CSV table of C-alpha atoms in Angstrom, one decimal:
chain,number,residue,atom,x,y,z
A,151,UNK,CA,0.0,0.0,0.0
A,152,UNK,CA,1.4,3.4,-1.0
A,153,UNK,CA,2.7,5.7,1.7
A,154,UNK,CA,0.9,8.9,2.4
A,155,UNK,CA,3.9,10.8,3.8
A,156,UNK,CA,4.4,14.3,2.5
A,157,UNK,CA,7.4,14.7,0.1
A,158,UNK,CA,10.3,16.5,1.7
A,159,UNK,CA,12.8,18.3,-0.6
A,160,UNK,CA,16.3,17.0,-0.6
A,161,UNK,CA,19.6,18.7,-1.4
A,162,UNK,CA,21.8,21.3,0.2
A,163,UNK,CA,20.0,23.4,2.7
A,164,UNK,CA,20.8,27.1,3.1
A,165,UNK,CA,21.9,27.8,6.6
A,166,UNK,CA,19.6,29.8,8.8
A,167,UNK,CA,16.6,29.3,6.5
A,168,UNK,CA,14.1,26.8,7.6
A,169,UNK,CA,10.8,27.6,5.8
A,170,UNK,CA,10.2,26.8,2.1
A,171,UNK,CA,8.8,30.3,1.4
A,172,UNK,CA,11.9,32.0,2.8
A,173,UNK,CA,14.2,29.7,0.9
A,174,UNK,CA,12.4,30.4,-2.4
A,175,UNK,CA,12.7,34.2,-1.7
A,176,UNK,CA,16.4,33.9,-0.9
A,177,UNK,CA,17.1,31.8,-4.0
A,178,UNK,CA,15.3,34.4,-6.2
A,179,UNK,CA,17.3,37.2,-4.7
A,180,UNK,CA,20.5,35.4,-5.3
A,181,UNK,CA,19.5,34.8,-8.9
A,182,UNK,CA,18.6,38.4,-9.4
A,183,UNK,CA,21.9,39.6,-7.9
A,184,UNK,CA,23.8,37.2,-10.1
A,185,UNK,CA,22.0,38.6,-13.2
A,186,UNK,CA,22.7,42.1,-12.1
A,187,UNK,CA,26.4,41.3,-11.6
A,188,UNK,CA,26.6,39.7,-15.0
A,189,UNK,CA,24.8,42.6,-16.7
A,190,UNK,CA,26.9,45.3,-15.1
A,191,UNK,CA,30.0,44.7,-17.3
A,192,UNK,CA,28.0,45.0,-20.5
A,193,UNK,CA,27.1,48.5,-19.6
A,194,UNK,CA,30.8,49.3,-19.2
A,195,UNK,CA,31.9,47.2,-22.1
A,196,UNK,CA,31.6,50.1,-24.6
A,197,UNK,CA,35.1,51.1,-25.6
A,198,UNK,CA,36.5,54.5,-24.4
A,199,UNK,CA,37.0,57.3,-26.9
A,200,UNK,CA,40.8,56.6,-26.7
A,201,UNK,CA,40.2,53.0,-27.5
A,202,UNK,CA,38.0,53.8,-30.4
A,203,UNK,CA,40.6,56.3,-31.7
A,204,UNK,CA,43.3,53.7,-31.5
A,205,UNK,CA,41.2,51.0,-33.1
A,206,UNK,CA,40.2,53.3,-36.0
A,207,UNK,CA,43.8,54.4,-36.5
A,208,UNK,CA,44.9,50.8,-36.5
A,209,UNK,CA,42.2,49.9,-39.1
A,210,UNK,CA,43.2,52.8,-41.3
A,211,UNK,CA,46.8,51.7,-41.1
A,212,UNK,CA,45.8,48.1,-42.0
A,213,UNK,CA,43.7,49.4,-44.8
A,214,UNK,CA,46.7,51.4,-46.2
A,215,UNK,CA,48.9,48.3,-46.0
A,216,UNK,CA,46.2,46.4,-47.8
A,217,UNK,CA,46.0,49.2,-50.4
A,218,UNK,CA,49.7,48.9,-51.1
A,219,UNK,CA,49.2,45.1,-51.6
A,220,UNK,CA,46.3,45.9,-53.9
A,221,UNK,CA,48.4,48.4,-55.9
A,222,UNK,CA,51.2,45.9,-56.3
A,223,UNK,CA,48.9,43.2,-57.4
A,224,UNK,CA,47.0,45.5,-59.8
A,225,UNK,CA,50.3,46.5,-61.4
A,226,UNK,CA,51.3,42.8,-61.7
A,227,UNK,CA,48.0,42.0,-63.2
A,228,UNK,CA,48.3,44.8,-65.8
A,229,UNK,CA,51.8,43.5,-66.8
A,230,UNK,CA,50.6,39.9,-67.0
A,231,UNK,CA,47.6,41.0,-69.1
A,232,UNK,CA,49.9,42.7,-71.6
A,233,UNK,CA,52.0,39.6,-71.7
A,234,UNK,CA,49.0,37.4,-72.3
A,235,UNK,CA,47.7,39.7,-75.1
A,236,UNK,CA,51.1,39.7,-76.7
A,237,UNK,CA,51.4,35.9,-76.6
A,238,UNK,CA,47.9,35.5,-78.0
A,239,UNK,CA,48.7,37.9,-80.9
A,240,UNK,CA,51.8,35.9,-81.5
A,241,UNK,CA,49.9,32.6,-81.5
A,242,UNK,CA,47.3,34.0,-83.9
A,243,UNK,CA,50.1,35.1,-86.3
A,244,UNK,CA,51.9,31.8,-86.1
A,245,UNK,CA,48.7,29.9,-86.6
A,246,UNK,CA,48.1,31.9,-89.7
A,247,UNK,CA,51.5,31.1,-91.0
A,248,UNK,CA,51.0,27.4,-90.1
A,249,UNK,CA,47.7,27.4,-92.1
A,250,UNK,CA,49.5,29.0,-95.0
A,251,UNK,CA,52.3,26.4,-94.9
A,252,UNK,CA,49.7,23.6,-94.7
A,253,UNK,CA,47.8,25.0,-97.6
A,254,UNK,CA,51.0,25.0,-99.6
A,255,UNK,CA,51.5,21.3,-98.8
A,256,UNK,CA,48.0,20.6,-99.7
A,257,UNK,CA,48.4,22.3,-103.1
A,258,UNK,CA,51.4,20.2,-103.8
A,259,UNK,CA,49.6,17.0,-103.0
A,260,UNK,CA,46.5,18.1,-105.1
A,261,UNK,CA,48.7,18.9,-108.1
A,262,UNK,CA,50.5,15.5,-107.9
A,263,UNK,CA,47.2,13.7,-107.6
A,264,UNK,CA,45.9,15.5,-110.7
A,265,UNK,CA,49.0,14.7,-112.7
A,266,UNK,CA,49.5,11.3,-111.3
A,267,UNK,CA,53.1,12.1,-110.6
A,268,UNK,CA,53.0,11.5,-106.9
A,269,UNK,CA,53.4,8.1,-105.2
A,270,UNK,CA,50.8,7.5,-102.5
A,271,UNK,CA,53.4,7.8,-99.8
A,272,UNK,CA,54.4,11.2,-101.0
A,273,UNK,CA,50.8,12.5,-100.8
A,274,UNK,CA,50.5,11.0,-97.3
A,275,UNK,CA,53.6,12.9,-96.3
A,276,UNK,CA,52.3,16.2,-97.6
A,277,UNK,CA,48.9,15.8,-95.9
A,278,UNK,CA,50.1,14.3,-92.6
A,279,UNK,CA,49.5,16.1,-89.3
A,280,UNK,CA,53.2,15.9,-88.6
A,281,UNK,CA,55.1,15.6,-91.9
A,282,UNK,CA,58.5,15.4,-90.1
A,283,UNK,CA,57.5,12.2,-88.2
A,284,UNK,CA,56.2,10.7,-91.3
A,285,UNK,CA,59.3,11.6,-93.3
A,286,UNK,CA,61.6,10.2,-90.5
A,287,UNK,CA,59.8,6.9,-90.8
A,288,UNK,CA,59.5,6.6,-94.6
A,289,UNK,CA,62.6,8.2,-96.0
A,290,UNK,CA,60.7,10.1,-98.7
A,291,UNK,CA,62.8,13.3,-98.9
A,292,UNK,CA,64.5,12.2,-102.1
A,293,UNK,CA,61.1,12.1,-103.9
A,294,UNK,CA,60.4,15.8,-103.0
A,295,UNK,CA,61.4,18.9,-105.0
A,296,UNK,CA,63.5,21.6,-103.4
A,297,UNK,CA,60.4,23.8,-103.0
A,298,UNK,CA,58.4,21.0,-101.5
A,299,UNK,CA,61.2,20.3,-99.0
A,300,UNK,CA,61.2,23.9,-98.0
A,301,UNK,CA,57.5,23.8,-97.6
A,302,UNK,CA,57.7,20.8,-95.3
A,303,UNK,CA,60.5,22.5,-93.3
A,304,UNK,CA,58.5,25.7,-92.9
A,305,UNK,CA,55.4,23.7,-91.8
A,306,UNK,CA,57.4,21.7,-89.2
A,307,UNK,CA,59.1,24.8,-87.8
A,308,UNK,CA,55.9,26.8,-87.6
A,309,UNK,CA,54.1,23.9,-86.0
A,310,UNK,CA,56.7,23.5,-83.3
A,311,UNK,CA,56.9,27.3,-82.6
A,312,UNK,CA,53.1,27.6,-82.5
A,313,UNK,CA,52.7,24.7,-80.0
A,314,UNK,CA,55.4,26.3,-77.8
A,315,UNK,CA,53.7,29.7,-77.9
A,316,UNK,CA,50.3,28.2,-77.2
A,317,UNK,CA,51.7,26.5,-74.1
A,318,UNK,CA,53.3,29.8,-72.9
A,319,UNK,CA,50.0,31.6,-73.5
A,320,UNK,CA,48.1,29.0,-71.5
A,321,UNK,CA,50.5,29.3,-68.6
A,322,UNK,CA,50.3,33.1,-68.7
A,323,UNK,CA,46.5,32.9,-68.6
A,324,UNK,CA,46.7,30.7,-65.5
A,325,UNK,CA,49.0,33.2,-63.8
A,326,UNK,CA,46.7,36.0,-64.8
A,327,UNK,CA,43.8,34.2,-63.3
A,328,UNK,CA,45.8,33.8,-60.1
A,329,UNK,CA,46.8,37.4,-59.8
A,330,UNK,CA,43.2,38.6,-60.6
A,331,UNK,CA,42.0,36.4,-57.7
A,332,UNK,CA,44.7,38.0,-55.5
A,333,UNK,CA,43.5,41.4,-56.6
A,334,UNK,CA,40.0,40.7,-55.6
A,335,UNK,CA,41.1,39.4,-52.3
A,336,UNK,CA,43.2,42.6,-51.7
A,337,UNK,CA,40.3,44.8,-52.6
A,338,UNK,CA,37.9,42.9,-50.3
A,339,UNK,CA,40.5,43.3,-47.5
A,340,UNK,CA,40.7,47.0,-47.9
A,341,UNK,CA,36.9,47.4,-48.1
A,342,UNK,CA,36.5,45.2,-45.0
A,343,UNK,CA,38.9,47.3,-42.9
A,344,UNK,CA,37.3,50.6,-44.0
A,345,UNK,CA,33.8,49.3,-43.3
A,346,UNK,CA,34.8,48.3,-39.8
A,347,UNK,CA,36.4,51.7,-39.1
A,348,UNK,CA,33.2,53.5,-40.4
A,349,UNK,CA,31.1,51.3,-38.3
A,350,UNK,CA,33.0,52.2,-35.1
A,351,UNK,CA,32.8,55.9,-35.9
A,352,UNK,CA,29.1,55.8,-36.7
A,353,UNK,CA,28.3,54.5,-33.2
A,354,UNK,CA,29.8,57.5,-31.5
A,355,UNK,CA,27.4,60.1,-30.1
A,356,UNK,CA,27.8,63.8,-30.9
A,357,UNK,CA,29.5,64.4,-27.5
A,358,UNK,CA,31.9,61.5,-28.2
A,359,UNK,CA,32.7,62.8,-31.6
A,360,UNK,CA,33.5,66.2,-30.1
A,361,UNK,CA,35.8,64.5,-27.6
A,362,UNK,CA,37.5,62.6,-30.3
A,363,UNK,CA,38.1,65.8,-32.3
A,364,UNK,CA,39.6,67.4,-29.2
A,365,UNK,CA,42.0,64.4,-28.9
A,366,UNK,CA,43.0,64.7,-32.5
A,367,UNK,CA,43.6,68.5,-32.1
A,368,UNK,CA,45.8,67.9,-29.1
A,369,UNK,CA,47.9,65.3,-31.1
A,370,UNK,CA,48.1,67.8,-34.0
A,371,UNK,CA,49.4,70.5,-31.7
A,372,UNK,CA,52.0,68.2,-30.3
A,373,UNK,CA,53.1,67.2,-33.9
A,374,UNK,CA,53.3,70.9,-34.9
A,375,UNK,CA,55.6,71.6,-32.0
A,376,UNK,CA,57.9,68.7,-33.0
A,377,UNK,CA,57.9,70.1,-36.5
A,378,UNK,CA,58.9,73.5,-35.2
A,379,UNK,CA,61.7,71.9,-33.2
A,380,UNK,CA,63.1,70.1,-36.3
A,381,UNK,CA,62.9,73.4,-38.3
A,382,UNK,CA,64.9,75.2,-35.5
A,383,UNK,CA,67.5,72.4,-35.4
A,384,UNK,CA,67.9,72.5,-39.2
A,385,UNK,CA,68.1,76.3,-39.2
A,386,UNK,CA,70.8,76.2,-36.5
A,387,UNK,CA,72.7,73.5,-38.4
A,388,UNK,CA,72.5,75.4,-41.7
A,389,UNK,CA,73.8,78.6,-40.0
A,390,UNK,CA,76.7,76.6,-38.5
A,391,UNK,CA,77.5,75.1,-41.9
A,392,UNK,CA,77.4,78.5,-43.6
A,393,UNK,CA,79.8,80.0,-40.9
A,394,UNK,CA,82.1,77.0,-41.4
A,395,UNK,CA,82.1,77.5,-45.2
A,396,UNK,CA,82.8,81.2,-44.8
A,397,UNK,CA,85.7,80.4,-42.5
A,398,UNK,CA,87.0,77.8,-45.0
A,399,UNK,CA,86.7,80.3,-47.8
A,400,UNK,CA,88.6,82.9,-45.8
A,401,UNK,CA,91.3,80.4,-45.0
A,402,UNK,CA,91.6,79.1,-48.6
A,403,UNK,CA,92.1,82.7,-49.8
A,404,UNK,CA,95.5,82.7,-48.0
A,405,UNK,CA,96.6,79.4,-49.4
A,406,UNK,CA,97.2,78.5,-53.1
A,407,UNK,CA,96.7,75.0,-54.2
A,408,UNK,CA,94.5,73.8,-51.3
A,409,UNK,CA,92.2,76.7,-51.9
A,410,UNK,CA,91.7,75.8,-55.6
A,411,UNK,CA,91.0,72.1,-54.7
A,412,UNK,CA,88.5,73.1,-52.0
A,413,UNK,CA,86.7,75.5,-54.3
A,414,UNK,CA,86.3,72.8,-57.0
A,415,UNK,CA,84.9,70.3,-54.5
A,416,UNK,CA,82.4,72.8,-53.2
A,417,UNK,CA,81.4,73.8,-56.7
A,418,UNK,CA,80.6,70.1,-57.6
A,419,UNK,CA,78.5,69.7,-54.4
A,420,UNK,CA,76.6,72.9,-55.1
A,421,UNK,CA,75.8,71.8,-58.6
A,422,UNK,CA,74.4,68.5,-57.3
A,423,UNK,CA,72.3,70.3,-54.7
A,424,UNK,CA,71.1,72.8,-57.2
A,425,UNK,CA,69.9,70.1,-59.6
A,426,UNK,CA,68.0,68.3,-56.9
A,427,UNK,CA,66.5,71.5,-55.6
A,428,UNK,CA,65.2,72.4,-59.1
A,429,UNK,CA,63.5,69.0,-59.5
A,430,UNK,CA,62.2,69.0,-55.9
A,431,UNK,CA,60.6,72.5,-56.5
A,432,UNK,CA,58.7,71.1,-59.5
A,433,UNK,CA,57.5,68.1,-57.5
A,434,UNK,CA,56.4,70.3,-54.6
A,435,UNK,CA,54.7,72.7,-56.9
A,436,UNK,CA,52.6,69.9,-58.4
A,437,UNK,CA,51.8,68.5,-54.9
A,438,UNK,CA,50.6,71.9,-53.7
A,439,UNK,CA,48.1,72.0,-56.5
A,440,UNK,CA,46.6,68.7,-55.3
A,441,UNK,CA,45.9,69.8,-51.8
A,442,UNK,CA,42.2,69.4,-51.1
A,443,UNK,CA,41.6,66.5,-53.4
A,444,UNK,CA,40.2,63.3,-51.7
A,445,UNK,CA,42.1,60.3,-50.6
A,446,UNK,CA,40.9,57.3,-52.5
A,447,UNK,CA,42.7,53.9,-52.1
A,448,UNK,CA,44.3,52.7,-55.3
A,449,UNK,CA,44.0,56.2,-57.0
A,450,UNK,CA,46.8,57.8,-58.9
A,451,UNK,CA,45.1,61.1,-60.0
A,452,UNK,CA,44.2,63.5,-61.3
A,453,UNK,CA,41.0,63.8,-59.3
A,454,UNK,CA,42.1,61.7,-56.2
A,455,UNK,CA,45.1,59.9,-54.8
A,456,UNK,CA,46.3,57.4,-52.3
A,457,UNK,CA,49.6,58.2,-50.5
A,458,UNK,CA,52.0,56.5,-53.0
A,459,UNK,CA,49.9,57.6,-56.0
A,460,UNK,CA,50.4,61.2,-54.9
A,461,UNK,CA,54.2,61.0,-54.5
A,462,UNK,CA,54.6,59.1,-57.8
A,463,UNK,CA,52.6,61.8,-59.6
A,464,UNK,CA,54.4,64.7,-57.9
A,465,UNK,CA,57.9,63.4,-58.9
A,466,UNK,CA,56.7,62.4,-62.4
A,467,UNK,CA,55.9,66.1,-62.8
A,468,UNK,CA,59.6,66.7,-62.1
A,469,UNK,CA,60.7,64.2,-64.7
A,470,UNK,CA,61.4,61.4,-62.3
A,471,UNK,CA,59.7,58.1,-62.6
A,472,UNK,CA,58.9,56.4,-59.2
A,473,UNK,CA,57.5,52.9,-58.8
A,474,UNK,CA,53.9,52.5,-57.8
A,475,UNK,CA,54.0,51.3,-54.3
A,476,UNK,CA,55.6,52.5,-51.1
A,477,UNK,CA,57.5,49.2,-50.8
A,478,UNK,CA,59.3,50.0,-54.1
A,479,UNK,CA,59.6,53.7,-53.7
A,480,UNK,CA,61.6,53.3,-50.5
A,481,UNK,CA,64.3,51.6,-52.5
A,482,UNK,CA,64.7,54.4,-55.0
A,483,UNK,CA,67.4,57.0,-54.5
A,484,UNK,CA,69.4,57.6,-51.3
A,485,UNK,CA,68.4,57.1,-47.7
A,486,UNK,CA,69.3,60.1,-45.6
A,487,UNK,CA,69.0,60.8,-41.8
A,488,UNK,CA,66.0,62.7,-40.6
A,489,UNK,CA,68.3,65.5,-39.4
A,490,UNK,CA,69.4,66.0,-43.1
A,491,UNK,CA,65.9,66.0,-44.6
A,492,UNK,CA,65.3,68.4,-47.5
A,493,UNK,CA,62.2,69.6,-49.4
A,494,UNK,CA,61.2,67.0,-52.0
A,495,UNK,CA,62.4,64.0,-49.9
A,496,UNK,CA,60.1,61.1,-49.3
A,497,UNK,CA,59.1,60.3,-45.7
A,498,UNK,CA,58.1,56.7,-45.1
A,499,UNK,CA,56.1,55.6,-42.1
A,500,UNK,CA,55.5,52.4,-40.0
A,501,UNK,CA,57.5,49.2,-39.9
A,502,UNK,CA,55.6,47.8,-42.9
A,503,UNK,CA,56.3,51.0,-44.9
A,504,UNK,CA,52.6,51.4,-45.7
A,505,UNK,CA,52.5,55.2,-45.9
A,506,UNK,CA,54.6,58.0,-47.5
A,507,UNK,CA,54.5,61.8,-47.7
A,508,UNK,CA,56.4,64.5,-49.6
A,509,UNK,CA,58.5,66.7,-47.4
A,510,UNK,CA,58.0,70.5,-47.9
A,511,UNK,CA,60.3,71.9,-45.2
A,512,UNK,CA,60.0,73.1,-41.6
A,513,UNK,CA,59.0,69.6,-40.4
A,514,UNK,CA,55.9,69.6,-42.7
A,515,UNK,CA,54.9,67.4,-45.6
A,516,UNK,CA,52.1,67.1,-48.2
A,517,UNK,CA,50.4,63.7,-48.2
A,518,UNK,CA,47.2,61.8,-48.9
A,519,UNK,CA,46.5,60.8,-45.2
A,520,UNK,CA,43.7,58.2,-45.1
A,521,UNK,CA,40.2,57.3,-46.3
A,522,UNK,CA,37.7,60.1,-45.6
A,523,UNK,CA,40.5,62.7,-45.6
A,524,UNK,CA,41.9,65.0,-48.2
A,525,UNK,CA,45.4,65.8,-49.5
A,526,UNK,CA,46.9,68.2,-47.0
A,527,UNK,CA,50.0,69.7,-45.5
A,528,UNK,CA,50.7,68.2,-42.1
A,529,UNK,CA,53.6,67.7,-39.6
A,530,UNK,CA,55.7,64.6,-40.4
A,531,UNK,CA,55.2,63.9,-36.7
A,532,UNK,CA,51.4,63.5,-37.0
A,533,UNK,CA,51.6,60.0,-35.6
A,534,UNK,CA,54.6,60.5,-33.4
A,535,UNK,CA,58.3,60.3,-34.2
A,536,UNK,CA,58.3,56.6,-33.5
A,537,UNK,CA,56.3,55.7,-36.7
A,538,UNK,CA,58.8,57.4,-39.0
A,539,UNK,CA,60.5,54.6,-40.9
A,540,UNK,CA,63.0,56.4,-43.1
A,541,UNK,CA,63.7,59.4,-45.4
A,542,UNK,CA,64.6,58.9,-49.1
A,543,UNK,CA,66.0,61.4,-51.6
A,544,UNK,CA,64.6,60.0,-54.9
A,545,UNK,CA,66.7,62.0,-57.4
């Protein structure tokens, strides 16, 4: 017979609580407190303005690096496309020659059939897909006229050359397909980084955007101070060099041979400096006319630029051809110390050399900064001295 005892809950009992009602209330309170504790961090999980700024800057930097990858891949794709087009044209011309040679063989065979002058083996040779193989096997060369022999030789030569060129074209097409795929990947990478940066900025309130602008202004002021310091240091160094040159000129005036040698050396150096200055002035004049145009990744002008597209176009205006990407531009010309930087020099940034600007003097440069910005004049210390990679004199 079933027991009629009341069911008694088992399990761990909370100390000090003896009634079911109180136990239920206590457990509910604990659960609510736990939920509150877990919910609290989500309210504070929103990144600070400084964190947003750093994240956006990092994304723009990554986008610039991806842009240079895109630029390099696009240039490679263009070169490969030219090669493929050239090979295909060559194949078409060789195929035409091959057909002409085969037609000539066919006319010989047809004429011999009509006159009955040809042995069956001779006609088979002239109409064979590979006359050389057939000839090697049947020893028919003695039956052919000189003109016929030349026709067979031409056909065999053109057939071999055409086959080789077709293979090259096929391989080049495969390479082109690979580079086009890499180009699409690079493009998608840039777009993804930029979309993420825009998403972060779009979530900021008006007050947060104002605070972010204030942070940017503070950084710009610090960068301008560093630029002014560099300008002062260079002015002091130049003054010292002029005084030393004046003293040397005075001393050389009292000496004979040594003064002549020193004067010749100075003259050669001055001529080199003058030549570079003339070219740099042209590059800078071009760059100044581009100020205010938008940064667009992958652009080389005239309506918009990315960083390396601008420096390439500026120096091209001075008659100097620079490569397309920052990674190649950094290897052109002569690397100089920051203390010796001159107007027209290229300033490269970051360890991955993903950004470049054109130095204008007094610690300032003209550059295409980042997506959403415009070509502008700015301190080379805009991101701090630590991100300056190197300075290159391109001509």
